[in-house]
Amino acid sequence: MPNVMDFRLNRRALLASAAASAAAGVMARSGSAGAQELSKVVAWETPYLGFFFFVVLQEALKRKAESLGLQFVGKDANGDSNAQVNDWNSLLLQKPRYLISDALDSELLIPLTKKAKSLGVPVGMVDTPLTGGTVAASVTFDNRQSGVMAAEKTAELLTKKYGSPKGSVLNNYGSLTAVALRNRKEGFEETLQSKYKDIEVISRPQNNQHEEALAVVSATLRERPDLDAIHMPTDIFVVDARKAMETQKRLFPVGHEKHIILTSIDASPNALEWVKAGEIDADIAQDPIAYVEIVVDLLEQYTLKGQPVPAGPYENKKYFWEKGTIADSPSGPLLTIPPYFLTKENADDPRHWANVVTKVWKMEQNAG
């Protein structure tokens, strides 16, 4: 998901650096996880800790590791793709039981999966997978379909407003070097542009920065007093859209004649409260707790026993969505969790990750 600095980096140079690191690792050691005593250290590299979603990912891994009697170690790239490469190299030197990460750049880390393999360290990816390389197990959700669902909901609400699907919508999309955000943008915009010709899509980037999100929404509201709808690619930046609307006295509840349709993706604790209060029209859920818990289960049950993660249907009633699919991907086995709408009717289900972190873990979400 989010990425702050990718557009300012020389990605070609970074790719070369990562490839060189991988080559050095291959020369340094060969072997497999089964050929050595398994480490008790679970390594984690997060793209951010400044956003609540990623804090939950890390907390979920800490709790999962503790439940298995394992030791957690982690590093934070703080939105810097170069730092994430360095973090991977540093963590791999510790030869952990496995390395789990969420990619800032879906291509940049590919060479380092080869280094991990040479060191006998399985790699698991969550949330934003890689587009290639050797990854033992990845868990994400159907990001493209989440964008499609947000687009269809927007068209439905515009039809309710005007009698036909027409109007204008701002898509304040995130960094496109992350395949998850790229898929969300494509799903949202292609659906509206191909099916709803009378809906104008205003497509503007915010590069996963609060300041840019606020600036873009504010500017668009000033330029377009007739703006009908706003879509944010993640709940992280809904706070900025709401602040911009409030500042310009255009924040009205669902059902008000001046209400601007607002949709997002994540189903965070904040979004759950906004949905229940009628302050946001639709939020599509992903499940960061499931990402981490399941990728660890797959690594423990299959990879560390020298077995491939099996493709096919996946079912786990611990989670609200219950059923997903494991399929082959360019980087290896990938479990795709289906997106679903968080609604007033299902908001109190204890399996929502928002309810788990607030009611069971007793965590509080700040503005991000």
XYZ file of C-alpha atoms in Angstrom, residues 90-251:
162
model
C 20.172 -6.215 7.408
C 17.427 -8.603 8.504
C 18.586 -11.353 6.144
C 22.054 -11.207 7.712
C 20.391 -12.384 10.940
C 19.183 -15.517 9.097
C 15.722 -15.440 10.669
C 13.138 -18.199 10.586
C 11.461 -16.219 7.803
C 11.166 -12.628 6.640
C 7.728 -11.078 6.222
C 7.244 -7.715 4.540
C 4.827 -5.317 2.843
C 6.360 -3.821 -0.292
C 6.756 -0.137 -0.961
C 7.812 -1.005 -4.505
C 6.526 -4.242 -6.011
C 9.516 -4.637 -8.341
C 12.449 -3.316 -6.338
C 12.626 -6.141 -3.798
C 12.503 -8.969 -6.337
C 16.305 -9.517 -6.507
C 16.482 -9.782 -2.727
C 14.144 -12.780 -2.724
C 16.953 -14.664 -4.497
C 19.373 -13.643 -1.771
C 16.882 -14.821 0.843
C 16.581 -18.178 -0.908
C 20.357 -18.580 -0.991
C 20.431 -18.006 2.769
C 17.633 -20.462 3.400
C 15.284 -17.730 4.613
C 11.702 -18.076 3.333
C 9.970 -14.827 2.390
C 6.326 -14.047 3.029
C 4.601 -10.949 1.615
C 1.436 -9.321 2.920
C -0.847 -6.560 1.650
C 1.279 -5.466 -1.340
C 2.854 -8.481 -3.061
C 5.794 -8.583 -5.445
C 5.379 -8.910 -9.201
C 8.102 -11.555 -9.456
C 10.838 -13.313 -7.537
C 10.743 -16.267 -5.166
C 8.207 -15.798 -2.388
C 7.044 -18.773 -0.312
C 3.601 -17.310 0.409
C 1.808 -14.010 -0.166
C -1.515 -12.839 1.246
C -3.372 -9.835 -0.142
C -6.885 -9.019 -1.243
C -8.475 -8.295 -4.593
C -7.412 -4.683 -4.888
C -8.722 -4.282 -8.396
C -12.146 -5.594 -7.398
C -12.213 -3.211 -4.444
C -11.777 -0.343 -6.912
C -14.533 -1.781 -9.106
C -16.859 -2.029 -6.112
C -16.175 1.582 -5.107
C -16.857 2.708 -8.690
C -20.123 0.789 -8.909
C -21.266 2.191 -5.564
C -20.403 5.723 -6.731
C -22.380 5.201 -9.960
C -25.303 3.800 -7.967
C -25.394 6.824 -5.660
C -25.061 9.281 -8.545
C -27.980 7.539 -10.260
C -30.007 7.915 -7.074
C -29.138 11.625 -7.008
C -29.726 12.479 -10.666
C -31.941 9.694 -11.993
C -29.118 8.440 -14.213
C -25.388 7.808 -13.727
C -23.873 11.219 -14.279
C -21.853 13.824 -12.407
C -18.232 14.316 -11.400
C -15.937 12.350 -9.100
C -12.414 12.975 -7.840
C -10.176 9.927 -7.556
C -7.330 11.036 -5.283
C -5.169 7.999 -6.016
C -2.004 6.807 -4.276
C 1.505 5.854 -5.374
C 1.509 3.621 -8.450
C 4.805 1.853 -7.703
C 2.800 -0.293 -5.258
C 0.818 -2.825 -7.283
C -2.033 -2.808 -4.746
C -2.695 0.912 -5.201
C -2.167 0.628 -8.951
C -4.858 -2.048 -9.129
C -7.268 0.010 -7.034
C -6.887 2.985 -9.351
C -7.345 0.886 -12.465
C -10.398 -0.899 -11.096
C -12.072 2.352 -10.075
C -11.309 4.488 -13.096
C -11.666 1.858 -15.814
C -15.066 0.820 -14.471
C -16.432 4.365 -14.545
C -14.828 5.305 -17.858
C -15.927 2.149 -19.678
C -19.450 1.759 -18.291
C -20.580 5.235 -17.275
C -19.745 7.709 -20.017
C -21.595 10.601 -18.364
C -19.572 10.414 -15.155
C -16.518 12.654 -15.295
C -13.478 11.197 -13.517
C -10.998 13.752 -12.179
C -7.862 11.700 -11.565
C -5.244 13.330 -9.333
C -2.374 11.803 -7.295
C -1.536 12.376 -3.635
C 1.562 10.094 -3.451
C 0.477 8.805 -0.045
C 1.169 12.040 1.787
C -1.370 13.729 4.063
C -0.254 17.175 2.907
C -0.754 16.314 -0.756
C -4.099 14.631 -0.168
C -5.365 17.692 1.681
C -4.008 20.030 -0.986
C -5.490 18.046 -3.884
C -8.957 17.722 -2.382
C -8.954 21.368 -1.309
C -7.925 22.574 -4.756
C -10.467 20.368 -6.508
C -13.276 21.589 -4.266
C -12.354 25.191 -5.083
C -12.139 24.496 -8.800
C -15.288 22.400 -8.894
C -18.130 23.798 -6.783
C -20.294 21.185 -8.523
C -18.151 18.188 -7.439
C -20.416 15.235 -6.658
C -18.116 12.572 -5.257
C -14.673 11.786 -3.874
C -12.905 8.442 -3.766
C -9.843 7.862 -1.577
C -7.759 4.700 -2.157
C -7.341 4.079 1.576
C -8.951 5.251 4.818
C -5.615 6.768 5.818
C -6.392 9.820 3.700
C -10.133 10.115 4.274
C -9.282 12.376 7.201
C -7.713 14.801 4.718
C -10.733 14.741 2.428
C -13.028 15.366 5.374
C -10.817 18.211 6.629
C -10.839 19.849 3.194
C -14.623 19.603 2.962
C -15.093 20.882 6.491
C -12.778 23.865 5.903
C -14.759 24.864 2.829
C -18.083 24.222 4.620
C -18.966 21.359 2.273
C -19.002 18.472 4.744
